[in-house]
Amino acid sequence: MSDKKTTFTSTSQYVASKELLASVNVAVALQKPLLIKGEPGTGKTMLAQAVAESLGKKLVIWNIKSTTKAQEGLYVYDTIQRLYDGQFGEEGVDDIARYIKLGKLGEAFDSDEQVVLLIDEIDKADLEFPNDLLWELDQMEFYIHETKRTVKAKHRPIVIITSNAEKELPDAFLRRCIFHYIDFPNAELMEEIVRTHYPDVEDKLLKDAMDVFYWIRSIKDIRKKPSTSELIDWINALQIGGIPTDRLREELPFVGVVVKKDEDLETVKHRID
C-alpha cells in the first residue's frame, strides 16, 4: 500500500500546517477520534474532505443540529412507514429489518471499506449527546433491539469531530479524543493557502489585500473577524473587478465580502477616517 493511502498530506485545495498534519496522522495511527476546534472559517469541516481525498476514502458527513440525538446516528426504526405499508397491504410488513434505516455512524460502521466519518459541530447538540456516543465510538459496534442484530464496524472509520466551542464537552468524551486547535493562519501560511486557489494572483494584489485583511482582524472592536474563506472570496472579487490596489485600505472595494456586520463596517470606516 502506498504512503498516500496511510499518511495524510495537504491536497491541491487544502493546505495544512505541520502540526495539523501530525495530529491527523497520530489520530489515524492510534485509531482515536480527532477533535478539531478553531474559530469559524479556519477549515475545520474542509479538513475531513481533505483527509478523505488524500487517503482515497469515502467521506460520510453527520451534520449535528440542536435537536440531533445520538440514536439517529446509529439507526432509526421507521414505524410510520411500516404502519402505512400495513394499511395498504404491502408485502413484507412483518420483516422489521426492512424498516431499519442506518444513520451516518451506522453507515460508516457497515461500510465494506474504511471511510472518513465527519461529526460536524458536535457542540450544537445537547450536553448528553457526546456521552451517548462513548460506547459506540469505543467498541465500534451497536445493537439494534428491534431485529436483535449487532452492527459491528467492518473497518474502524477515521473519525473527525468538529466543535465551535459553543458548549464545553464532557471530560469522559475528551479523554477518548486526540485534540487539535487550528490556529488562525499566519501571513506565510495564508499566502500558501490563497495560492492553492489562485496560483496566478498578482503579488501586489495579494500583499495589499492581506495587509488590509490582517489590519481589519487586528481591530479590537471587530465582533466578527473575517475568516480565511472570506479573504479568498475577496481576492477573487478584486481580481474579477480589476480593482487597483494602491488605495485598497482607503476605498475598501467589495468590503461586504470581508466585513459582514453593520457595526463592524462602521468600526472599520471610523478607523479609516
mmCIF file of C-alpha atoms in Angstrom:
data_model
loop_
_atom_site.group_PDB
_atom_site.id
_atom_site.type_symbol
_atom_site.label_atom_id
_atom_site.label_comp_id
_atom_site.label_asym_id
_atom_site.label_seq_id
_atom_site.Cartn_x
_atom_site.Cartn_y
_atom_site.Cartn_z
ATOM 1 C CA MET A 1 0.000 0.000 0.000
ATOM 2 C CA SER A 2 1.352 3.452 -0.904
ATOM 3 C CA ASP A 3 2.134 6.181 1.604
ATOM 4 C CA LYS A 4 -0.692 8.227 0.153
ATOM 5 C CA LYS A 5 -3.172 5.681 1.477
ATOM 6 C CA THR A 6 -1.775 5.647 5.005
ATOM 7 C CA THR A 7 -0.452 9.151 5.627
ATOM 8 C CA PHE A 8 -2.414 12.384 5.364
ATOM 9 C CA THR A 9 -0.770 15.144 3.348
ATOM 10 C CA SER A 10 -2.004 18.533 2.168
ATOM 11 C CA THR A 11 -4.073 18.427 -1.018
ATOM 12 C CA SER A 12 -4.344 20.725 -4.013
ATOM 13 C CA GLN A 13 -7.210 22.546 -2.276
ATOM 14 C CA TYR A 14 -6.261 22.255 1.398
ATOM 15 C CA VAL A 15 -3.012 23.424 2.964
ATOM 16 C CA ALA A 16 -2.474 22.100 6.486
ATOM 17 C CA SER A 17 0.169 23.153 8.986
ATOM 18 C CA LYS A 18 2.793 20.629 10.087
ATOM 19 C CA GLU A 19 1.121 20.460 13.494
ATOM 20 C CA LEU A 20 -2.276 19.651 11.977
ATOM 21 C CA LEU A 21 -0.793 17.024 9.674
ATOM 22 C CA ALA A 22 0.852 15.406 12.679
ATOM 23 C CA SER A 23 -2.378 15.421 14.717
ATOM 24 C CA VAL A 24 -4.362 13.774 11.927
ATOM 25 C CA ASN A 25 -1.764 11.068 11.382
ATOM 26 C CA VAL A 26 -1.412 10.370 15.103
ATOM 27 C CA ALA A 27 -5.198 10.015 15.408
ATOM 28 C CA VAL A 28 -5.246 7.629 12.444
ATOM 29 C CA ALA A 29 -2.360 5.577 13.847
ATOM 30 C CA LEU A 30 -3.877 5.381 17.350
ATOM 31 C CA GLN A 31 -7.376 4.770 15.936
ATOM 32 C CA LYS A 32 -8.876 7.541 18.037
ATOM 33 C CA PRO A 33 -11.357 10.277 17.106
ATOM 34 C CA LEU A 34 -9.740 13.595 16.215
ATOM 35 C CA LEU A 35 -11.481 16.560 17.857
ATOM 36 C CA ILE A 36 -10.898 19.791 15.949
ATOM 37 C CA LYS A 37 -11.590 23.250 17.329
ATOM 38 C CA GLY A 38 -10.851 26.680 15.905
ATOM 39 C CA GLU A 39 -12.625 29.898 15.054
ATOM 40 C CA PRO A 40 -15.136 29.790 12.165
ATOM 41 C CA GLY A 41 -13.529 29.830 8.737
ATOM 42 C CA THR A 42 -10.296 28.057 9.675
ATOM 43 C CA GLY A 43 -11.150 24.978 7.624
ATOM 44 C CA LYS A 44 -12.389 22.535 10.273
ATOM 45 C CA THR A 45 -15.069 20.969 8.079
ATOM 46 C CA MET A 46 -12.890 21.072 4.971
ATOM 47 C CA LEU A 47 -10.237 19.091 6.850
ATOM 48 C CA ALA A 48 -12.361 15.941 6.732
ATOM 49 C CA GLN A 49 -12.852 16.380 2.987
ATOM 50 C CA ALA A 50 -9.105 16.801 2.549
ATOM 51 C CA VAL A 51 -8.325 13.713 4.650
ATOM 52 C CA ALA A 52 -10.751 11.632 2.589
ATOM 53 C CA GLU A 53 -9.239 12.939 -0.657
ATOM 54 C CA SER A 54 -5.660 12.460 0.491
ATOM 55 C CA LEU A 55 -6.224 8.897 1.705
ATOM 56 C CA GLY A 56 -8.530 7.940 -1.155
ATOM 57 C CA LYS A 57 -11.518 7.158 1.076
ATOM 58 C CA LYS A 58 -15.244 7.873 1.043
ATOM 59 C CA LEU A 59 -16.442 10.728 3.252
ATOM 60 C CA VAL A 60 -19.543 10.268 5.417
ATOM 61 C CA ILE A 61 -20.866 13.500 6.943
ATOM 62 C CA TRP A 62 -23.088 13.672 10.022
ATOM 63 C CA ASN A 63 -24.221 17.278 10.417
ATOM 64 C CA ILE A 64 -25.239 17.900 14.021
ATOM 65 C CA LYS A 65 -28.139 20.210 14.911
ATOM 66 C CA SER A 66 -29.543 21.349 18.244
ATOM 67 C CA THR A 67 -32.243 18.658 18.002
ATOM 68 C CA THR A 68 -29.944 15.796 16.957
ATOM 69 C CA LYS A 69 -29.953 12.694 19.164
ATOM 70 C CA ALA A 70 -27.181 10.118 19.252
ATOM 71 C CA GLN A 71 -29.651 7.371 18.344
ATOM 72 C CA GLU A 72 -30.218 8.989 14.932
ATOM 73 C CA GLY A 73 -26.591 8.391 14.052
ATOM 74 C CA LEU A 74 -26.940 4.681 14.750
ATOM 75 C CA TYR A 75 -30.285 3.770 13.207
ATOM 76 C CA VAL A 76 -33.967 4.704 13.107
ATOM 77 C CA TYR A 77 -36.953 2.383 13.033
ATOM 78 C CA ASP A 78 -39.498 3.771 10.553
ATOM 79 C CA THR A 79 -42.688 2.720 12.321
ATOM 80 C CA ILE A 80 -44.790 5.189 10.343
ATOM 81 C CA GLN A 81 -43.770 3.688 7.001
ATOM 82 C CA ARG A 82 -44.443 0.194 8.340
ATOM 83 C CA LEU A 83 -47.910 1.237 9.523
ATOM 84 C CA TYR A 84 -48.598 2.888 6.174
ATOM 85 C CA ASP A 85 -47.499 -0.222 4.269
ATOM 86 C CA GLY A 86 -49.664 -2.404 6.511
ATOM 87 C CA GLN A 87 -52.742 -0.325 5.820
ATOM 88 C CA PHE A 88 -52.277 -0.722 2.075
ATOM 89 C CA GLY A 89 -51.474 -4.412 2.107
ATOM 90 C CA GLU A 90 -47.820 -4.175 1.140
ATOM 91 C CA GLU A 91 -45.890 -7.416 1.286
ATOM 92 C CA GLY A 92 -43.069 -7.898 3.770
ATOM 93 C CA VAL A 93 -44.574 -5.783 6.534
ATOM 94 C CA ASP A 94 -43.634 -8.459 9.060
ATOM 95 C CA ASP A 95 -39.962 -8.066 8.114
ATOM 96 C CA ILE A 96 -38.932 -5.367 10.575
ATOM 97 C CA ALA A 97 -35.435 -5.199 9.073
ATOM 98 C CA ARG A 98 -36.953 -3.507 6.004
ATOM 99 C CA TYR A 99 -37.828 -0.534 8.195
ATOM 100 C CA ILE A 100 -34.486 -0.164 9.938
ATOM 101 C CA LYS A 101 -32.508 2.714 8.370
ATOM 102 C CA LEU A 102 -28.884 3.088 9.376
ATOM 103 C CA GLY A 103 -27.756 6.541 10.404
ATOM 104 C CA LYS A 104 -24.416 8.098 9.457
ATOM 105 C CA LEU A 105 -22.481 6.324 12.204
ATOM 106 C CA GLY A 106 -24.188 3.063 11.298
ATOM 107 C CA GLU A 107 -23.387 3.659 7.630
ATOM 108 C CA ALA A 108 -19.715 4.191 8.477
ATOM 109 C CA PHE A 109 -19.628 1.001 10.563
ATOM 110 C CA ASP A 110 -21.411 -1.058 7.914
ATOM 111 C CA SER A 111 -19.222 0.090 5.021
ATOM 112 C CA ASP A 112 -17.218 -2.613 3.236
ATOM 113 C CA GLU A 113 -14.247 -0.219 3.120
ATOM 114 C CA GLN A 114 -12.802 2.162 5.671
ATOM 115 C CA VAL A 115 -14.389 5.611 5.464
ATOM 116 C CA VAL A 116 -13.746 9.038 6.933
ATOM 117 C CA LEU A 117 -16.623 9.982 9.256
ATOM 118 C CA LEU A 118 -17.128 13.681 9.955
ATOM 119 C CA ILE A 119 -19.251 14.513 13.009
ATOM 120 C CA ASP A 120 -19.678 18.198 12.290
ATOM 121 C CA GLU A 121 -20.300 20.791 15.037
ATOM 122 C CA ILE A 122 -20.869 18.334 17.867
ATOM 123 C CA ASP A 123 -21.286 21.194 20.346
ATOM 124 C CA LYS A 124 -24.615 22.173 18.761
ATOM 125 C CA ALA A 125 -26.328 19.155 20.345
ATOM 126 C CA ASP A 126 -27.351 18.870 23.990
ATOM 127 C CA LEU A 127 -24.787 18.137 26.683
ATOM 128 C CA GLU A 128 -25.586 14.409 26.834
ATOM 129 C CA PHE A 129 -25.017 13.842 23.116
ATOM 130 C CA PRO A 130 -21.225 13.188 23.295
ATOM 131 C CA ASN A 131 -21.632 10.865 26.295
ATOM 132 C CA ASP A 132 -24.318 8.923 24.446
ATOM 133 C CA LEU A 133 -21.749 8.067 21.764
ATOM 134 C CA LEU A 134 -18.970 6.903 24.100
ATOM 135 C CA TRP A 135 -19.746 3.181 23.945
ATOM 136 C CA GLU A 136 -20.190 3.103 20.180
ATOM 137 C CA LEU A 137 -17.004 5.070 19.485
ATOM 138 C CA ASP A 138 -15.053 2.878 21.920
ATOM 139 C CA GLN A 139 -16.404 -0.512 20.899
ATOM 140 C CA MET A 140 -17.175 0.303 17.256
ATOM 141 C CA GLU A 141 -20.498 -1.521 17.461
ATOM 142 C CA PHE A 142 -24.128 -1.045 18.444
ATOM 143 C CA TYR A 143 -27.187 -3.226 18.979
ATOM 144 C CA ILE A 144 -30.462 -2.965 17.044
ATOM 145 C CA HIS A 145 -33.109 -4.052 19.547
ATOM 146 C CA GLU A 146 -35.922 -4.470 17.016
ATOM 147 C CA THR A 147 -34.035 -7.066 14.960
ATOM 148 C CA LYS A 148 -31.655 -8.321 17.677
ATOM 149 C CA ARG A 149 -28.722 -7.577 15.388
ATOM 150 C CA THR A 150 -25.343 -6.190 16.383
ATOM 151 C CA VAL A 151 -23.775 -3.883 13.846
ATOM 152 C CA LYS A 152 -20.010 -4.114 14.282
ATOM 153 C CA ALA A 153 -17.641 -1.946 12.293
ATOM 154 C CA LYS A 154 -16.127 -3.920 9.430
ATOM 155 C CA HIS A 155 -13.359 -1.313 9.366
ATOM 156 C CA ARG A 156 -12.797 1.268 12.100
ATOM 157 C CA PRO A 157 -13.645 4.609 10.449
ATOM 158 C CA ILE A 158 -11.342 7.608 10.668
ATOM 159 C CA VAL A 159 -13.463 9.854 12.887
ATOM 160 C CA ILE A 160 -13.081 13.635 12.724
ATOM 161 C CA ILE A 161 -15.207 15.714 15.093
ATOM 162 C CA THR A 162 -15.506 19.492 14.851
ATOM 163 C CA SER A 163 -16.572 21.947 17.533
ATOM 164 C CA ASN A 164 -17.003 25.712 17.609
ATOM 165 C CA ALA A 165 -16.737 25.649 21.410
ATOM 166 C CA GLU A 166 -20.351 26.754 21.881
ATOM 167 C CA LYS A 167 -20.557 24.274 24.765
ATOM 168 C CA GLU A 168 -17.969 22.508 26.892
ATOM 169 C CA LEU A 169 -17.642 18.835 26.028
ATOM 170 C CA PRO A 170 -17.647 16.194 28.796
ATOM 171 C CA ASP A 171 -14.285 15.157 30.216
ATOM 172 C CA ALA A 172 -15.019 11.473 29.588
ATOM 173 C CA PHE A 173 -15.522 12.247 25.915
ATOM 174 C CA LEU A 174 -12.412 14.433 25.686
ATOM 175 C CA ARG A 175 -10.262 11.658 27.174
ATOM 176 C CA ARG A 176 -11.067 9.455 24.213
ATOM 177 C CA CYS A 177 -10.076 12.006 21.576
ATOM 178 C CA ILE A 178 -6.922 13.421 20.083
ATOM 179 C CA PHE A 179 -7.345 17.200 20.294
ATOM 180 C CA HIS A 180 -6.112 19.870 17.915
ATOM 181 C CA TYR A 181 -6.872 23.580 17.836
ATOM 182 C CA ILE A 182 -6.445 25.115 14.384
ATOM 183 C CA ASP A 183 -4.701 28.428 14.924
ATOM 184 C CA PHE A 184 -5.556 31.202 12.516
ATOM 185 C CA PRO A 185 -3.006 31.071 9.689
ATOM 186 C CA ASN A 186 -0.055 33.454 9.836
ATOM 187 C CA ALA A 187 0.753 35.502 6.739
ATOM 188 C CA GLU A 188 3.160 32.921 5.308
ATOM 189 C CA LEU A 189 0.706 30.037 5.558
ATOM 190 C CA MET A 190 -2.163 32.265 4.399
ATOM 191 C CA GLU A 191 -0.270 33.167 1.228
ATOM 192 C CA GLU A 192 0.250 29.469 0.535
ATOM 193 C CA ILE A 193 -3.471 28.808 1.108
ATOM 194 C CA VAL A 194 -4.548 31.606 -1.231
ATOM 195 C CA ARG A 195 -2.160 30.475 -3.952
ATOM 196 C CA THR A 196 -3.642 26.975 -3.903
ATOM 197 C CA HIS A 197 -6.877 28.603 -5.058
ATOM 198 C CA TYR A 198 -5.407 31.355 -7.253
ATOM 199 C CA PRO A 199 -1.888 30.375 -8.299
ATOM 200 C CA ASP A 200 -1.671 33.267 -10.780
ATOM 201 C CA VAL A 201 -2.754 36.043 -8.399
ATOM 202 C CA GLU A 202 -0.583 39.144 -8.734
ATOM 203 C CA ASP A 203 1.961 39.519 -5.947
ATOM 204 C CA LYS A 204 0.992 43.137 -5.221
ATOM 205 C CA LEU A 205 -2.720 42.419 -5.096
ATOM 206 C CA LEU A 206 -2.149 39.516 -2.733
ATOM 207 C CA LYS A 207 0.167 41.503 -0.471
ATOM 208 C CA ASP A 208 -2.074 44.573 -0.326
ATOM 209 C CA ALA A 209 -5.231 42.533 0.239
ATOM 210 C CA MET A 210 -3.600 40.519 3.004
ATOM 211 C CA ASP A 211 -2.288 43.691 4.663
ATOM 212 C CA VAL A 212 -5.815 45.139 4.808
ATOM 213 C CA PHE A 213 -7.301 41.796 5.841
ATOM 214 C CA TYR A 214 -4.965 41.347 8.819
ATOM 215 C CA TRP A 215 -5.407 45.033 9.708
ATOM 216 C CA ILE A 216 -9.186 44.543 9.920
ATOM 217 C CA ARG A 217 -8.705 41.421 12.035
ATOM 218 C CA SER A 218 -6.438 43.374 14.380
ATOM 219 C CA ILE A 219 -9.090 45.999 15.179
ATOM 220 C CA LYS A 220 -10.100 45.318 18.769
ATOM 221 C CA ASP A 221 -13.782 46.184 18.407
ATOM 222 C CA ILE A 222 -14.488 43.941 15.413
ATOM 223 C CA ARG A 223 -17.169 41.461 16.512
ATOM 224 C CA LYS A 224 -16.884 39.023 13.610
ATOM 225 C CA LYS A 225 -13.320 38.789 12.449
ATOM 226 C CA PRO A 226 -13.040 37.917 8.732
ATOM 227 C CA SER A 227 -12.039 34.332 8.017
ATOM 228 C CA THR A 228 -9.746 32.621 5.545
ATOM 229 C CA SER A 229 -12.629 31.826 3.200
ATOM 230 C CA GLU A 230 -13.647 35.497 3.169
ATOM 231 C CA LEU A 231 -10.131 36.586 2.225
ATOM 232 C CA ILE A 232 -10.127 34.085 -0.639
ATOM 233 C CA ASP A 233 -13.501 35.388 -1.838
ATOM 234 C CA TRP A 234 -12.330 39.000 -1.545
ATOM 235 C CA ILE A 235 -9.206 38.373 -3.592
ATOM 236 C CA ASN A 236 -11.353 36.715 -6.234
ATOM 237 C CA ALA A 237 -13.671 39.737 -6.295
ATOM 238 C CA LEU A 238 -10.719 42.114 -6.598
ATOM 239 C CA GLN A 239 -9.324 40.077 -9.498
ATOM 240 C CA ILE A 240 -12.656 39.951 -11.309
ATOM 241 C CA GLY A 241 -13.272 43.654 -10.743
ATOM 242 C CA GLY A 242 -9.777 44.638 -11.864
ATOM 243 C CA ILE A 243 -9.524 46.948 -8.863
ATOM 244 C CA PRO A 244 -6.244 48.910 -8.427
ATOM 245 C CA THR A 245 -4.812 48.124 -5.007
ATOM 246 C CA ASP A 246 -2.973 51.392 -4.340
ATOM 247 C CA ARG A 247 -5.819 52.750 -2.209
ATOM 248 C CA LEU A 248 -7.265 49.459 -1.030
ATOM 249 C CA ARG A 249 -7.455 50.435 2.639
ATOM 250 C CA GLU A 250 -8.893 53.888 1.912
ATOM 251 C CA GLU A 251 -11.574 52.747 -0.543
ATOM 252 C CA LEU A 252 -12.269 49.175 0.639
ATOM 253 C CA PRO A 253 -13.833 47.899 -2.610
ATOM 254 C CA PHE A 254 -16.251 44.988 -2.187
ATOM 255 C CA VAL A 255 -15.804 45.292 1.580
ATOM 256 C CA GLY A 256 -19.060 43.391 2.111
ATOM 257 C CA VAL A 257 -17.212 40.246 1.070
ATOM 258 C CA VAL A 258 -14.951 40.602 4.107
ATOM 259 C CA VAL A 259 -16.962 42.501 6.735
ATOM 260 C CA LYS A 260 -20.417 41.047 7.372
ATOM 261 C CA LYS A 261 -21.859 43.103 10.250
ATOM 262 C CA ASP A 262 -23.110 46.699 10.120
ATOM 263 C CA GLU A 263 -21.375 47.678 13.340
ATOM 264 C CA ASP A 264 -18.093 46.156 12.146
ATOM 265 C CA LEU A 265 -18.312 48.097 8.899
ATOM 266 C CA GLU A 266 -18.835 51.326 10.849
ATOM 267 C CA THR A 267 -15.849 50.470 13.053
ATOM 268 C CA VAL A 268 -13.595 49.891 10.041
ATOM 269 C CA LYS A 269 -14.726 53.096 8.298
ATOM 270 C CA HIS A 270 -14.200 55.054 11.517
ATOM 271 C CA ARG A 271 -10.619 53.810 11.726
ATOM 272 C CA ILE A 272 -10.014 54.981 8.154
ATOM 273 C CA ASP A 273 -11.490 58.432 8.788
#
